Amino acid sequence: CSSSHIAFEWQSDATGRRAWLVPYSEHHGVRVWMVISGADMLRRVPFFNQGDWHKLLMPFAAPLSSGLRYLEVQRKLQRNAVLEALLDSGWWELNTVTRRLSMTPTLAQRLALELSADGSMSLEHGLSVFDPLDRELVVRRLEEAEQYGIAFSDTVMMRTVEGGRWFRLKGEMIRSPTPRIVGYALDISDLREQQEETTAARGVADLASRGCR
């Protein structure tokens, strides 16, 4: 195929018809290829400059590109939701300016926390799910992250719809473009139970082996 400026002449193998392929570019490269066909267009295309293409393609390509971006975001959110459900985990984020706490809807539902219309809640409401001793620890960790940029990873007890569960709570400070503390919560109760059972079984085995000596 031949090219002219930003248009590429193309011929269909199936029908033998000729057309022009024109890339519609945005910030991250080519988003959409437009197929321009028709006898009149085939004569005019070689003389189009970039400004002509912009005026011609914008009404068609911009909405299509926006729709593709929306679908990509929706697919990513769906994959993340499935992964979070499988792992019993979820992200959370504290805006250090507004003191509003956001989190994934699945995590909020599991913790019996109500999100506002914008997907957030007060920090005090979010802290209510922690055991009192762990609540003090979490408040201290948040202050250290905000003031000194210290990341944290702690095992804490949190109240869920299933009762008290052990979570690995991690977070770190991000200062740009909006200052916020971002992290995730991972349910590790099953893992802790398995570790305790393994430790108990090893203790029994050690006692039995000593008794045989």
PDB file of N, CA and C in Angstrom, residues 80-117:
ATOM      1  N   ASN A  80     -10.652  -6.511  38.526  1.00  0.00           N
ATOM      2  CA  ASN A  80     -10.202  -6.212  39.886  1.00  0.00           C
ATOM      3  C   ASN A  80     -11.214  -6.684  40.919  1.00  0.00           C
ATOM      4  N   ALA A  81     -12.503  -6.507  40.623  1.00  0.00           N
ATOM      5  CA  ALA A  81     -13.546  -6.926  41.566  1.00  0.00           C
ATOM      6  C   ALA A  81     -13.528  -8.434  41.761  1.00  0.00           C
ATOM      7  N   VAL A  82     -13.352  -9.182  40.671  1.00  0.00           N
ATOM      8  CA  VAL A  82     -13.282 -10.643  40.782  1.00  0.00           C
ATOM      9  C   VAL A  82     -12.053 -11.060  41.583  1.00  0.00           C
ATOM     10  N   LEU A  83     -10.911 -10.435  41.292  1.00  0.00           N
ATOM     11  CA  LEU A  83      -9.677 -10.770  41.997  1.00  0.00           C
ATOM     12  C   LEU A  83      -9.787 -10.456  43.488  1.00  0.00           C
ATOM     13  N   GLU A  84     -10.368  -9.298  43.817  1.00  0.00           N
ATOM     14  CA  GLU A  84     -10.523  -8.925  45.222  1.00  0.00           C
ATOM     15  C   GLU A  84     -11.442  -9.903  45.959  1.00  0.00           C
ATOM     16  N   ALA A  85     -12.504 -10.345  45.284  1.00  0.00           N
ATOM     17  CA  ALA A  85     -13.409 -11.292  45.921  1.00  0.00           C
ATOM     18  C   ALA A  85     -12.724 -12.636  46.161  1.00  0.00           C
ATOM     19  N   LEU A  86     -11.921 -13.088  45.202  1.00  0.00           N
ATOM     20  CA  LEU A  86     -11.219 -14.361  45.348  1.00  0.00           C
ATOM     21  C   LEU A  86     -10.187 -14.310  46.470  1.00  0.00           C
ATOM     22  N   LEU A  87      -9.537 -13.162  46.621  1.00  0.00           N
ATOM     23  CA  LEU A  87      -8.465 -13.020  47.604  1.00  0.00           C
ATOM     24  C   LEU A  87      -8.944 -12.456  48.934  1.00  0.00           C
ATOM     25  N   ASP A  88     -10.256 -12.165  49.045  1.00  0.00           N
ATOM     26  CA  ASP A  88     -10.782 -11.532  50.263  1.00  0.00           C
ATOM     27  C   ASP A  88      -9.977 -10.282  50.598  1.00  0.00           C
ATOM     28  N   SER A  89      -9.814  -9.419  49.631  1.00  0.00           N
ATOM     29  CA  SER A  89      -9.008  -8.216  49.821  1.00  0.00           C
ATOM     30  C   SER A  89      -9.705  -7.030  49.163  1.00  0.00           C
ATOM     31  N   GLY A  90      -9.149  -5.841  49.383  1.00  0.00           N
ATOM     32  CA  GLY A  90      -9.689  -4.650  48.755  1.00  0.00           C
ATOM     33  C   GLY A  90      -8.801  -3.458  49.020  1.00  0.00           C
ATOM     34  N   TRP A  91      -8.822  -2.463  48.109  1.00  0.00           N
ATOM     35  CA  TRP A  91      -8.009  -1.263  48.279  1.00  0.00           C
ATOM     36  C   TRP A  91      -8.759  -0.247  49.117  1.00  0.00           C
ATOM     37  N   TRP A  92      -8.008   0.638  49.726  1.00  0.00           N
ATOM     38  CA  TRP A  92      -8.587   1.762  50.456  1.00  0.00           C
ATOM     39  C   TRP A  92      -7.703   2.988  50.247  1.00  0.00           C
ATOM     40  N   GLU A  93      -8.261   4.160  50.465  1.00  0.00           N
ATOM     41  CA  GLU A  93      -7.527   5.397  50.228  1.00  0.00           C
ATOM     42  C   GLU A  93      -8.043   6.491  51.162  1.00  0.00           C
ATOM     43  N   LEU A  94      -7.124   7.155  51.840  1.00  0.00           N
ATOM     44  CA  LEU A  94      -7.475   8.260  52.735  1.00  0.00           C
ATOM     45  C   LEU A  94      -6.971   9.570  52.140  1.00  0.00           C
ATOM     46  N   ASN A  95      -7.900  10.469  51.844  1.00  0.00           N
ATOM     47  CA  ASN A  95      -7.541  11.808  51.392  1.00  0.00           C
ATOM     48  C   ASN A  95      -7.139  12.612  52.626  1.00  0.00           C
ATOM     49  N   THR A  96      -5.863  12.975  52.716  1.00  0.00           N
ATOM     50  CA  THR A  96      -5.370  13.631  53.918  1.00  0.00           C
ATOM     51  C   THR A  96      -5.796  15.094  54.022  1.00  0.00           C
ATOM     52  N   VAL A  97      -6.401  15.635  52.976  1.00  0.00           N
ATOM     53  CA  VAL A  97      -6.897  17.011  53.003  1.00  0.00           C
ATOM     54  C   VAL A  97      -8.338  17.039  53.514  1.00  0.00           C
ATOM     55  N   THR A  98      -9.192  16.197  52.920  1.00  0.00           N
ATOM     56  CA  THR A  98     -10.611  16.172  53.298  1.00  0.00           C
ATOM     57  C   THR A  98     -10.879  15.229  54.463  1.00  0.00           C
ATOM     58  N   ARG A  99      -9.913  14.341  54.773  1.00  0.00           N
ATOM     59  CA  ARG A  99     -10.063  13.323  55.821  1.00  0.00           C
ATOM     60  C   ARG A  99     -11.203  12.363  55.487  1.00  0.00           C
ATOM     61  N   ARG A 100     -11.428  12.149  54.205  1.00  0.00           N
ATOM     62  CA  ARG A 100     -12.448  11.195  53.756  1.00  0.00           C
ATOM     63  C   ARG A 100     -11.766   9.904  53.341  1.00  0.00           C
ATOM     64  N   LEU A 101     -12.385   8.803  53.698  1.00  0.00           N
ATOM     65  CA  LEU A 101     -11.849   7.474  53.417  1.00  0.00           C
ATOM     66  C   LEU A 101     -12.655   6.805  52.318  1.00  0.00           C
ATOM     67  N   SER A 102     -11.965   6.329  51.287  1.00  0.00           N
ATOM     68  CA  SER A 102     -12.608   5.600  50.186  1.00  0.00           C
ATOM     69  C   SER A 102     -12.104   4.167  50.188  1.00  0.00           C
ATOM     70  N   MET A 103     -12.896   3.270  49.650  1.00  0.00           N
ATOM     71  CA  MET A 103     -12.476   1.868  49.536  1.00  0.00           C
ATOM     72  C   MET A 103     -13.320   1.165  48.494  1.00  0.00           C
ATOM     73  N   THR A 104     -12.859   0.001  48.082  1.00  0.00           N
ATOM     74  CA  THR A 104     -13.615  -0.765  47.098  1.00  0.00           C
ATOM     75  C   THR A 104     -14.967  -1.170  47.687  1.00  0.00           C
ATOM     76  N   PRO A 105     -16.035  -1.133  46.890  1.00  0.00           N
ATOM     77  CA  PRO A 105     -17.363  -1.466  47.412  1.00  0.00           C
ATOM     78  C   PRO A 105     -17.446  -2.851  48.046  1.00  0.00           C
ATOM     79  N   THR A 106     -16.708  -3.829  47.503  1.00  0.00           N
ATOM     80  CA  THR A 106     -16.762  -5.173  48.081  1.00  0.00           C
ATOM     81  C   THR A 106     -16.184  -5.202  49.494  1.00  0.00           C
ATOM     82  N   LEU A 107     -15.122  -4.443  49.736  1.00  0.00           N
ATOM     83  CA  LEU A 107     -14.538  -4.378  51.074  1.00  0.00           C
ATOM     84  C   LEU A 107     -15.487  -3.657  52.028  1.00  0.00           C
ATOM     85  N   ALA A 108     -16.076  -2.553  51.576  1.00  0.00           N
ATOM     86  CA  ALA A 108     -17.019  -1.824  52.420  1.00  0.00           C
ATOM     87  C   ALA A 108     -18.213  -2.700  52.795  1.00  0.00           C
ATOM     88  N   GLN A 109     -18.707  -3.467  51.845  1.00  0.00           N
ATOM     89  CA  GLN A 109     -19.838  -4.348  52.113  1.00  0.00           C
ATOM     90  C   GLN A 109     -19.466  -5.420  53.129  1.00  0.00           C
ATOM     91  N   ARG A 110     -18.272  -5.970  53.007  1.00  0.00           N
ATOM     92  CA  ARG A 110     -17.835  -7.015  53.932  1.00  0.00           C
ATOM     93  C   ARG A 110     -17.657  -6.479  55.339  1.00  0.00           C
ATOM     94  N   LEU A 111     -17.239  -5.222  55.441  1.00  0.00           N
ATOM     95  CA  LEU A 111     -17.044  -4.606  56.754  1.00  0.00           C
ATOM     96  C   LEU A 111     -18.307  -3.926  57.272  1.00  0.00           C
ATOM     97  N   ALA A 112     -19.396  -4.062  56.525  1.00  0.00           N
ATOM     98  CA  ALA A 112     -20.676  -3.451  56.896  1.00  0.00           C
ATOM     99  C   ALA A 112     -20.547  -1.933  57.046  1.00  0.00           C
ATOM    100  N   LEU A 113     -19.778  -1.313  56.161  1.00  0.00           N
ATOM    101  CA  LEU A 113     -19.596   0.129  56.151  1.00  0.00           C
ATOM    102  C   LEU A 113     -20.381   0.727  54.991  1.00  0.00           C
ATOM    103  N   GLU A 114     -21.014   1.859  55.227  1.00  0.00           N
ATOM    104  CA  GLU A 114     -21.836   2.495  54.196  1.00  0.00           C
ATOM    105  C   GLU A 114     -21.049   3.600  53.507  1.00  0.00           C
ATOM    106  N   LEU A 115     -20.966   3.511  52.197  1.00  0.00           N
ATOM    107  CA  LEU A 115     -20.296   4.530  51.396  1.00  0.00           C
ATOM    108  C   LEU A 115     -21.293   5.600  50.973  1.00  0.00           C
ATOM    109  N   SER A 116     -20.827   6.838  50.892  1.00  0.00           N
ATOM    110  CA  SER A 116     -21.681   7.918  50.404  1.00  0.00           C
ATOM    111  C   SER A 116     -21.789   7.834  48.884  1.00  0.00           C
ATOM    112  N   ALA A 117     -22.499   8.785  48.301  1.00  0.00           N
ATOM    113  CA  ALA A 117     -22.709   8.770  46.851  1.00  0.00           C
ATOM    114  C   ALA A 117     -21.405   8.854  46.087  1.00  0.00           C
TER     115      ALA A 117
END
